[in-house]
Tab-separated table of N, CA and C in Angstrom:
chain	number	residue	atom	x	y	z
A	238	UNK	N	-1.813	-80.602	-2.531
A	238	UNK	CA	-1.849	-81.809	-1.732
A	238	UNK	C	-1.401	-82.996	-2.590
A	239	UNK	N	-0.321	-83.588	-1.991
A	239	UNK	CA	0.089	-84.663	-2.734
A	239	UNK	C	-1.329	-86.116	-2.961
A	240	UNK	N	-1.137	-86.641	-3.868
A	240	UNK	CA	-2.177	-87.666	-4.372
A	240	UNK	C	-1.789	-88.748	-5.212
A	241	UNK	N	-2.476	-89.785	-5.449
A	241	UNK	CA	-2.333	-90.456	-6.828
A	241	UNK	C	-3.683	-90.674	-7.565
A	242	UNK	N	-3.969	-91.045	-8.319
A	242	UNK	CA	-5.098	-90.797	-9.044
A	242	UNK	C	-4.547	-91.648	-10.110
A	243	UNK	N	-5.967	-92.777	-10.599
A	243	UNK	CA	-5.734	-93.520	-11.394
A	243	UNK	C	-5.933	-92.911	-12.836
A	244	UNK	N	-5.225	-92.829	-14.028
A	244	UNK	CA	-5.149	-92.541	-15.593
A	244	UNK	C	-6.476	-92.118	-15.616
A	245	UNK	N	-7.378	-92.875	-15.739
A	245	UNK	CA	-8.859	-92.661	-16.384
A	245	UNK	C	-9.656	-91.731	-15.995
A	246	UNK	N	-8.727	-91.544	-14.678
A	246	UNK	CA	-9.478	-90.025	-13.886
A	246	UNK	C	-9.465	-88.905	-14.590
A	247	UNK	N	-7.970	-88.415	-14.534
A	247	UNK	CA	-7.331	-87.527	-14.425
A	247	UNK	C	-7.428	-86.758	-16.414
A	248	UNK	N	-7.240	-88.241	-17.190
A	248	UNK	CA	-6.916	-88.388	-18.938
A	248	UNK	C	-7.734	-89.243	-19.303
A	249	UNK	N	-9.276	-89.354	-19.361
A	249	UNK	CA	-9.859	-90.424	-19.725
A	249	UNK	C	-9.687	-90.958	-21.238
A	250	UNK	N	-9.458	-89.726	-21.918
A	250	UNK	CA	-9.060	-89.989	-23.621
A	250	UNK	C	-7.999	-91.294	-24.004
A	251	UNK	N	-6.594	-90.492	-22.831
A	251	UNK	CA	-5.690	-91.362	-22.931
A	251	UNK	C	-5.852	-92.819	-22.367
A	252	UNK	N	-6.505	-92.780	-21.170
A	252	UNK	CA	-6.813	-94.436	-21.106
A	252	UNK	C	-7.219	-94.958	-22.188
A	253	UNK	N	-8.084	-94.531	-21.921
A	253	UNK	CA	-9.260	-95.252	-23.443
A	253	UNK	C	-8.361	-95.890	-24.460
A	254	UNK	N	-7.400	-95.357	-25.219
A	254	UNK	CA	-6.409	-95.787	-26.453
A	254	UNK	C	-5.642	-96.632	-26.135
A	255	UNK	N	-5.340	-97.235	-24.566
A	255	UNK	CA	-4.596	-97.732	-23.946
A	255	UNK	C	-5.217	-99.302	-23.507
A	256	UNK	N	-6.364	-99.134	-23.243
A	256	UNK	CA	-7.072	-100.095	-22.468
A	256	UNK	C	-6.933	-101.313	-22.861
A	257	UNK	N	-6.829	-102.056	-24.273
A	257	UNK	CA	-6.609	-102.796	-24.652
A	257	UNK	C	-5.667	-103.454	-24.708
A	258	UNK	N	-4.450	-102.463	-24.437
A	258	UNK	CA	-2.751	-103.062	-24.926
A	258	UNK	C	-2.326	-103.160	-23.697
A	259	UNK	N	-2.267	-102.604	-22.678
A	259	UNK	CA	-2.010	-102.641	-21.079
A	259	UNK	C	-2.653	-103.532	-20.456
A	260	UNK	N	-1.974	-104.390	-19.980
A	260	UNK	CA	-2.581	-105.407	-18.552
A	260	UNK	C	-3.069	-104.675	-17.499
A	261	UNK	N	-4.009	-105.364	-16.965
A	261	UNK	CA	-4.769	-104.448	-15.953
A	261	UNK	C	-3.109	-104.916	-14.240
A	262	UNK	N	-2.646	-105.664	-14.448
A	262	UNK	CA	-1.588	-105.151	-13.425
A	262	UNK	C	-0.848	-104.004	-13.946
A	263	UNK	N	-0.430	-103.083	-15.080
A	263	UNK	CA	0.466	-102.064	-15.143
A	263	UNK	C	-0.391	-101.169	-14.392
A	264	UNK	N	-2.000	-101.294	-14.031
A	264	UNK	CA	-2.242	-99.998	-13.450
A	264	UNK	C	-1.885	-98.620	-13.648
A	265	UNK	N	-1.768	-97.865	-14.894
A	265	UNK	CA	-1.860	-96.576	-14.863
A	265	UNK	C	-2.262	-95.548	-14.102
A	266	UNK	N	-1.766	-95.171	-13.425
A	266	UNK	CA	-1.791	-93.682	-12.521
A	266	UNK	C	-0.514	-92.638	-12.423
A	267	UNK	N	-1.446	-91.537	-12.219
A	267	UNK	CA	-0.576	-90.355	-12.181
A	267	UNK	C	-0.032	-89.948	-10.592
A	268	UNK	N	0.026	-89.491	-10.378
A	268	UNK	CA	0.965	-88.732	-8.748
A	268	UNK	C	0.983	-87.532	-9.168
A	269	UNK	N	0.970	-86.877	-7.983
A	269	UNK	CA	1.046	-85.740	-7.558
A	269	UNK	C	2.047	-85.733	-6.370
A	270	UNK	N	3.119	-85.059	-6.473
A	270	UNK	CA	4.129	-84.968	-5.553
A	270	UNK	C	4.089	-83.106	-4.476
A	271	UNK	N	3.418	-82.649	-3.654
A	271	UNK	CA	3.913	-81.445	-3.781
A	271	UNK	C	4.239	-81.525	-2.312
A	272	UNK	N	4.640	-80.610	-1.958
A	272	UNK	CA	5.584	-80.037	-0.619
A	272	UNK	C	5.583	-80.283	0.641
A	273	UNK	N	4.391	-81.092	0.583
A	273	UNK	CA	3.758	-81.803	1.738
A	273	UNK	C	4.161	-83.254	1.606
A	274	UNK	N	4.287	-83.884	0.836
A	274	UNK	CA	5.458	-85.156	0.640
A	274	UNK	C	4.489	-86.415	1.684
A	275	UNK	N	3.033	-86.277	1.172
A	275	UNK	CA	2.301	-87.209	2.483
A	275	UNK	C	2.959	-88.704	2.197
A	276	UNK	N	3.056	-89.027	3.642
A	276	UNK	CA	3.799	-90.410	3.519
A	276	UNK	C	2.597	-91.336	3.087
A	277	UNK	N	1.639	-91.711	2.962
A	277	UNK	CA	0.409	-92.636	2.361
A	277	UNK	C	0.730	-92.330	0.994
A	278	UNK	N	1.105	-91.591	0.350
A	278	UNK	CA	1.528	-91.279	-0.980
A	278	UNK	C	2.587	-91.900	-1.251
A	279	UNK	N	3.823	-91.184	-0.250
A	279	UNK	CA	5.055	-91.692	-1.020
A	279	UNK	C	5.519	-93.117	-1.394
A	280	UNK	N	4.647	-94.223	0.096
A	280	UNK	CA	5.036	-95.370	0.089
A	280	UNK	C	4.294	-96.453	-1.215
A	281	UNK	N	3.580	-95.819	-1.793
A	281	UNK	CA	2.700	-95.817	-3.011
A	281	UNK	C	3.896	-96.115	-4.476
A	282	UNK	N	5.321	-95.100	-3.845
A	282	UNK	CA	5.557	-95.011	-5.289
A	282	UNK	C	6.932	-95.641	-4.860
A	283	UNK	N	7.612	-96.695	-6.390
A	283	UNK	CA	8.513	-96.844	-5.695
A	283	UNK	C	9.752	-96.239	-6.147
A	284	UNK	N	10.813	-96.287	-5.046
A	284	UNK	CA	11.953	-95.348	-4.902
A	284	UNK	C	11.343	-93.930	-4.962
A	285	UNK	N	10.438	-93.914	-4.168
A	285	UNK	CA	10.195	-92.516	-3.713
A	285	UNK	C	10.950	-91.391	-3.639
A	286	UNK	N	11.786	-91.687	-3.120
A	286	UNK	CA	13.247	-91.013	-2.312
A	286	UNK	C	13.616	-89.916	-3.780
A	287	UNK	N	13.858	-91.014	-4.103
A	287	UNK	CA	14.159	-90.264	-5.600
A	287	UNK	C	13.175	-89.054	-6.693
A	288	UNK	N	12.188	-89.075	-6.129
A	288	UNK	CA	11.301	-88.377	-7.301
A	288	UNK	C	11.166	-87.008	-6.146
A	289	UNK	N	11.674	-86.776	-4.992
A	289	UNK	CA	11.357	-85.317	-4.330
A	289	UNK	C	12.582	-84.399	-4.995
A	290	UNK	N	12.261	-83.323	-5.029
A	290	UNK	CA	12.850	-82.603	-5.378
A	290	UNK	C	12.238	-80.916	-4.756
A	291	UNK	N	13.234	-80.824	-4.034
A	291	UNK	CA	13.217	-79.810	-2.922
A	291	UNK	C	12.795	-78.374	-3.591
A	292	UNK	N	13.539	-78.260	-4.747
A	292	UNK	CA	13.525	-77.008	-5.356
A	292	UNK	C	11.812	-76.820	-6.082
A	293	UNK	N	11.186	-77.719	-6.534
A	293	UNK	CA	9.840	-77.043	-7.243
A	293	UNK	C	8.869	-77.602	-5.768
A	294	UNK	N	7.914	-77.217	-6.400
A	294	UNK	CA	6.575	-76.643	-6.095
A	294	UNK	C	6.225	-78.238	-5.798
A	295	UNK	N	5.797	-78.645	-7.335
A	295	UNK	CA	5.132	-80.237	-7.269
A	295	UNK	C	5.830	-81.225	-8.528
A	296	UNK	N	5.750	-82.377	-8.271
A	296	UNK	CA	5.850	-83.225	-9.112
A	296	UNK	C	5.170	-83.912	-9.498
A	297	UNK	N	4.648	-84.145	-10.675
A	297	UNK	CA	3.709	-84.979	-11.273
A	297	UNK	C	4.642	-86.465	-11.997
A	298	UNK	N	4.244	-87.543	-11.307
A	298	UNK	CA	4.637	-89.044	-12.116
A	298	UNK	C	3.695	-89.587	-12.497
A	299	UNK	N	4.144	-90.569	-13.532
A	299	UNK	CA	3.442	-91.503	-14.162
A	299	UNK	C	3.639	-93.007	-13.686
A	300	UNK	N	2.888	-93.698	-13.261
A	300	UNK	CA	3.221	-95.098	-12.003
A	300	UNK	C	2.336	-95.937	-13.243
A	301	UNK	N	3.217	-97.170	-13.691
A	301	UNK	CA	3.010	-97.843	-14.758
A	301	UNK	C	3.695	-99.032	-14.419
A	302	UNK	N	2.577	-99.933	-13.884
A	302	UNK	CA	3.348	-101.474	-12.979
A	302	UNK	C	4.087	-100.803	-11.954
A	303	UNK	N	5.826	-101.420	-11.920
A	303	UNK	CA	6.493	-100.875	-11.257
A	303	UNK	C	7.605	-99.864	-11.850
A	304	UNK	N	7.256	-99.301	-13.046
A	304	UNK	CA	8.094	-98.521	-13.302
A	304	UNK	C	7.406	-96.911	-12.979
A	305	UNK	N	8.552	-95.633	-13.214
A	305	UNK	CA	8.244	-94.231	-12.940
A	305	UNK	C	8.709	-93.526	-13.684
A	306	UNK	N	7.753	-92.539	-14.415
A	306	UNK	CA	8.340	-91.374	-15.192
A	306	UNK	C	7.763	-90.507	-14.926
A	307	UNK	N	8.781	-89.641	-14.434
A	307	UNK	CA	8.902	-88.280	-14.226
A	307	UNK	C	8.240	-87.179	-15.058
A	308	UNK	N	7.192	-86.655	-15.383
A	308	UNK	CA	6.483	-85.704	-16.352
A	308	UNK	C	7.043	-84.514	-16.034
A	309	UNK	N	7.145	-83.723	-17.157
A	309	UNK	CA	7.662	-82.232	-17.566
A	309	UNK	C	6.191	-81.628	-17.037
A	310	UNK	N	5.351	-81.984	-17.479
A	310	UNK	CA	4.357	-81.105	-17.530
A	310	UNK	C	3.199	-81.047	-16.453
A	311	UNK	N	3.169	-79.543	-16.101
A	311	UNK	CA	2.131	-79.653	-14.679
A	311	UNK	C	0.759	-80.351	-15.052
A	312	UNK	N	0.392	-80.708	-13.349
A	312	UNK	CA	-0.848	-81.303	-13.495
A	312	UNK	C	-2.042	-80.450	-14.210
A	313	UNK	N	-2.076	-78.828	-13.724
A	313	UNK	CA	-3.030	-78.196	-14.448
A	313	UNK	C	-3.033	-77.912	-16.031
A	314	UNK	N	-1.521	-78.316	-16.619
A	314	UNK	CA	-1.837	-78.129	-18.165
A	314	UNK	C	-2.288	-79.585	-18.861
A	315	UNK	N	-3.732	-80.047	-19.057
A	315	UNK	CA	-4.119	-81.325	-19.094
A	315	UNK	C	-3.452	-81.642	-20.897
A	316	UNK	N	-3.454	-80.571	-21.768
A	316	UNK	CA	-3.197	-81.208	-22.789
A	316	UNK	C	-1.132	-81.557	-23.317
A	317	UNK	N	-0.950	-80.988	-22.677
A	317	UNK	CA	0.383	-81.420	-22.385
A	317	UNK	C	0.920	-82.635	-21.735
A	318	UNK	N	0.405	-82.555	-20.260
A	318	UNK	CA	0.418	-83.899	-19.891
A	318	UNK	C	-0.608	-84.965	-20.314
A	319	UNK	N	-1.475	-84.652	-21.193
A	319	UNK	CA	-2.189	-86.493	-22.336
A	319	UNK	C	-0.903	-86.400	-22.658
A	320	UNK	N	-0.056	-85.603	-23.916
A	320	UNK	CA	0.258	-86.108	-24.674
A	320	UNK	C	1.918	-86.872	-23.923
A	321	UNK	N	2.506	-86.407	-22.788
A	321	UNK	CA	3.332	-87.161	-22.339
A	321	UNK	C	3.010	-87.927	-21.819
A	322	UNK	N	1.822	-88.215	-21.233
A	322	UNK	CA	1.786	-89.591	-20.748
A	322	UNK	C	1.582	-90.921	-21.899
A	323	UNK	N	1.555	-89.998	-22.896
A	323	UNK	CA	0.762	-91.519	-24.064
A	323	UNK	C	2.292	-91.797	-24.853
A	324	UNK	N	2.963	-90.652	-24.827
A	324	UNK	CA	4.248	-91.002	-25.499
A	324	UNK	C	4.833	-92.064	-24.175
A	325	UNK	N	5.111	-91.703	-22.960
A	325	UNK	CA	5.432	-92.900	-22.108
A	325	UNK	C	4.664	-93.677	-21.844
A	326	UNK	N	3.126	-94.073	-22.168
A	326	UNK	CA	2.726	-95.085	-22.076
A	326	UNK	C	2.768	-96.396	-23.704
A	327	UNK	N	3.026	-94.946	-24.823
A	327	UNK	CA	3.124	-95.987	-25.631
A	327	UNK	C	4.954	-96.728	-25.927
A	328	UNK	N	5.475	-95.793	-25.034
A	328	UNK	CA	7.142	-96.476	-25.017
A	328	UNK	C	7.216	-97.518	-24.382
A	329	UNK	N	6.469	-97.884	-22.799
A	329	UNK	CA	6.094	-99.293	-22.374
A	329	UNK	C	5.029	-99.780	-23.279
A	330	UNK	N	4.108	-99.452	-24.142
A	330	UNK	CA	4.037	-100.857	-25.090
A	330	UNK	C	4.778	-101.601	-25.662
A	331	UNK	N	5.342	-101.150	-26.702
A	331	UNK	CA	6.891	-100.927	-27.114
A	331	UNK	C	7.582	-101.559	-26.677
A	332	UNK	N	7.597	-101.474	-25.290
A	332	UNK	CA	8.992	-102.425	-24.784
A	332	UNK	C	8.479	-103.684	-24.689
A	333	UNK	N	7.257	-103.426	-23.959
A	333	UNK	CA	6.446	-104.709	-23.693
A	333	UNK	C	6.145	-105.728	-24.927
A	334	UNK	N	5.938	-105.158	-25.940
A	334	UNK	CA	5.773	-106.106	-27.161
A	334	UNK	C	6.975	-106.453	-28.359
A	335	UNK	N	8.089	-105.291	-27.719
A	335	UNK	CA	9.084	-105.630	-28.889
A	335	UNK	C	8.698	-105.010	-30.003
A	336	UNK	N	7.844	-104.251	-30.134
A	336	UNK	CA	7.853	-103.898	-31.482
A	336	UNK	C	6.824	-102.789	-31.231
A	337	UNK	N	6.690	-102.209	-33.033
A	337	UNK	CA	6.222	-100.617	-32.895
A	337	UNK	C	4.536	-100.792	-32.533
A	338	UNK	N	4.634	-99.722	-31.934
A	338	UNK	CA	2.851	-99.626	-31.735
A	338	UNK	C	2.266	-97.798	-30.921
A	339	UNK	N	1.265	-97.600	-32.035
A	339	UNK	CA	0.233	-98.332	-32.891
A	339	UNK	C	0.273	-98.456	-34.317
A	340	UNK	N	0.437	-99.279	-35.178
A	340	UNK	CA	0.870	-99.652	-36.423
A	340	UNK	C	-0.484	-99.504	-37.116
A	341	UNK	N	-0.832	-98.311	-38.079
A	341	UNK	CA	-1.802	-98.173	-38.735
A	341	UNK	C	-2.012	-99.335	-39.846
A	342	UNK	N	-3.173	-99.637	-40.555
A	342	UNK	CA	-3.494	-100.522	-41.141
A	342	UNK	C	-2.849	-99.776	-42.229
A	343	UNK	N	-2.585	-100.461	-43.662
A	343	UNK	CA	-2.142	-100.104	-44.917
A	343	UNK	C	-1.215	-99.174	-45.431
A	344	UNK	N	-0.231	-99.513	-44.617
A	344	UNK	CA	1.001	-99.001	-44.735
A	344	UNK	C	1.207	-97.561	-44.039
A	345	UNK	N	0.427	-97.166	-43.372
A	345	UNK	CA	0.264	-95.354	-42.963
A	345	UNK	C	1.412	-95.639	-41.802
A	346	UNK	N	1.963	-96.486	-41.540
A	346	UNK	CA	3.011	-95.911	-40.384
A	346	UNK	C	2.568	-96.497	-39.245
A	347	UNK	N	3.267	-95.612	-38.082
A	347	UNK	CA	3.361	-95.568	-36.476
A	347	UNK	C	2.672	-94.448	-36.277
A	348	UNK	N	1.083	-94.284	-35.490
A	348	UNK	CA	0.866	-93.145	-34.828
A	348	UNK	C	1.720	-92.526	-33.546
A	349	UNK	N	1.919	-91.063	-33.723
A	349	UNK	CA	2.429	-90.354	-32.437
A	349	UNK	C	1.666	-89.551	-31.598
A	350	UNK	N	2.000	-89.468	-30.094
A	350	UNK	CA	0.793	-88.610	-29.846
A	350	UNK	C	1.696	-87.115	-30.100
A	351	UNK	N	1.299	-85.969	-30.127
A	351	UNK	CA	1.135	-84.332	-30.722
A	351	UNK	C	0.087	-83.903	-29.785
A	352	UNK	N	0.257	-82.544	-29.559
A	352	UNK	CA	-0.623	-81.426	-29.394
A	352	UNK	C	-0.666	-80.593	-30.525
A	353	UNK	N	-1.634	-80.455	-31.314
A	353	UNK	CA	-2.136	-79.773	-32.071
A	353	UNK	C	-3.254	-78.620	-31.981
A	354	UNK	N	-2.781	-77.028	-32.182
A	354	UNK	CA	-4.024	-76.483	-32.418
A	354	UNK	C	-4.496	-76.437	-30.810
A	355	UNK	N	-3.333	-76.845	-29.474
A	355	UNK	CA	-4.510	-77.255	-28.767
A	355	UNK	C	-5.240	-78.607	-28.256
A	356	UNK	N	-5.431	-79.407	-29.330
A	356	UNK	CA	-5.850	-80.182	-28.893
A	356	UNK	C	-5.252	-81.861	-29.574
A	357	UNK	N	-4.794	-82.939	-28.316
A	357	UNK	CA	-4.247	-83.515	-27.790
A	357	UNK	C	-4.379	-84.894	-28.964
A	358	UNK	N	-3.600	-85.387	-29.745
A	358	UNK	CA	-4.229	-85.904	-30.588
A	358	UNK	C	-3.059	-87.221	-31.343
A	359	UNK	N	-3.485	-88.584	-31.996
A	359	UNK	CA	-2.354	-89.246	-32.649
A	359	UNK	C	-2.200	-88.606	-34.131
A	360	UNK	N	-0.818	-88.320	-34.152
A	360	UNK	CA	-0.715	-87.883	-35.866
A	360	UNK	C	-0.118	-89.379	-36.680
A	361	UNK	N	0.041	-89.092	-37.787
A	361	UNK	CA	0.466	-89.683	-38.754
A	361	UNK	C	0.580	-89.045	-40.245
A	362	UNK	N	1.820	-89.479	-40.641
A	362	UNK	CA	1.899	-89.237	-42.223
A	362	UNK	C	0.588	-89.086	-43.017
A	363	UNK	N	-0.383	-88.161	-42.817
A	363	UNK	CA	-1.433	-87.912	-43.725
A	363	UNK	C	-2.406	-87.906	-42.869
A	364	UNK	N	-2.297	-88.270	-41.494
A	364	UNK	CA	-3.574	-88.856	-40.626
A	364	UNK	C	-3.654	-88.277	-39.260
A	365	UNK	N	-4.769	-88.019	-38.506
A	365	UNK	CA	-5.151	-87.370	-37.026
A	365	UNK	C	-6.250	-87.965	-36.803
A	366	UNK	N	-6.569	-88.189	-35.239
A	366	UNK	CA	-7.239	-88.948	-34.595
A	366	UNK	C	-6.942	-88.316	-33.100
A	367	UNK	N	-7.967	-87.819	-32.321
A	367	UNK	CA	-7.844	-87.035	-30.880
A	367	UNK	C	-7.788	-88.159	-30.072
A	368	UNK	N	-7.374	-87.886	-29.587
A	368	UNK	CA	-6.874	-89.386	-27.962
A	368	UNK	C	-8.037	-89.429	-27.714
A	369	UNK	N	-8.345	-90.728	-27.630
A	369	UNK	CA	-9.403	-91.315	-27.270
A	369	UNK	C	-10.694	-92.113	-28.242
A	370	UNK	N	-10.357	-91.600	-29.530
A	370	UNK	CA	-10.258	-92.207	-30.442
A	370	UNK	C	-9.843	-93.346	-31.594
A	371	UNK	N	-8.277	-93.602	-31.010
A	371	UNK	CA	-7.274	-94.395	-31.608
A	371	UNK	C	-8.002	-95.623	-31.983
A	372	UNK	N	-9.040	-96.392	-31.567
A	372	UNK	CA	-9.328	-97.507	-31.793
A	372	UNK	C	-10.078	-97.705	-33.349
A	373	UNK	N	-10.561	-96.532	-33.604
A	373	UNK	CA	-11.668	-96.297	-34.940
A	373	UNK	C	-10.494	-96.121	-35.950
A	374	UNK	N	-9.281	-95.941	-35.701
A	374	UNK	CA	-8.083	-95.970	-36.882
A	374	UNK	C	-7.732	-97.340	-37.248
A	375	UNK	N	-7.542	-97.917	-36.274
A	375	UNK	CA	-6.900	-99.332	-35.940
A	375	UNK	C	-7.459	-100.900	-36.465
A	376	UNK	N	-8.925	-100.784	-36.711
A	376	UNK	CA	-9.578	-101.646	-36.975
A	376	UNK	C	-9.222	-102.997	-38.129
C-alpha cells in the first residue's frame, strides 16, 4: 500500500543526526510508491508523474522540502535505506550550507554514512559512530 511516513518513523537513528541541521520546513519523509499508485499519496509528492514506474513492484522516495530522491533500496531492507537516506540527506546539507558537513572536530575529516558489519553507521579516517549518535562526535 502506497504511503508516506515521516523520517523519524520509519529511521529514527537517522533523524536524530539530522535534527539540528534541517529546518523543520524540509520535512523529511519517506514514500512508498507501490502498484496501487493511491492518489492522496501521489498528490503529496511533487512531479509525481515521474517517480511511477510501471515495471517494479514499489518505489521508495525520499521527500526533503520540495525536492525527491529516488532510493535504490527497498523499504524492508532498513539498514540500507538509513544509510541512503543520510548520504541524501547529508548532500542537501551540503548544498544548503555550501560547505562540507559533518566536519569532525580536530582535523578527523568529513563523516560518511557506511553499512558496516550490518550495522548502519558514520565512518571516518580512524573513527565510527552508529546513526543516531553523530552528535556525541561533534561536540
Amino acid at each position: 500500500m502506497s504511503r508516506i511516513t515521516n523520517l523519524s518513523t520509519v529511521l529514527p537513528e537517522v533523524a536524530a543526526d539530522f535534527e539540528r541541521v534541517i529546518g523543520a520546513s524540509a520535512r523529511p519523509r519517506l514514500a512508498l510508491l507501490d502498484q496501487d499508485h493511491d492518489p492522496e499519496v501521489l498528490e503529496q509528492i511533487p512531479d509525481a508523474a515521474e517517480w511511477i514506474d510501471g515495471d517494479t513492484g514499489s518505489q521508495v522516495l525520499l521527500l526533503i522540502g520540495g525536492n525527491v530522491t529516488s532510493m535504490t533500496a527497498q523499504w524492508s531492507d532498513t539498514g540500507e535505506l538509513a544509510v541512503e537516506c543520510a548520504s541524501a540527506l547529508q548532500t542537501y546539507v551540503m548544498d544548503e550550507r555550501n560547505a562540507p558537513w559533518p566536519v569532525l572536530p580536530g582535523g578527523a575529516g568529513v563523516a560518511e554514512p557506511n553499512l558496516r558489519e550490518g550495522t548502519a553507521q558514520w565512518t571516518w579516517n580512524g573513527g565510527a559512530v552508529p546513526f543516531g549518535q553523530l552528535s556525541s562526535v561533534l561536540r
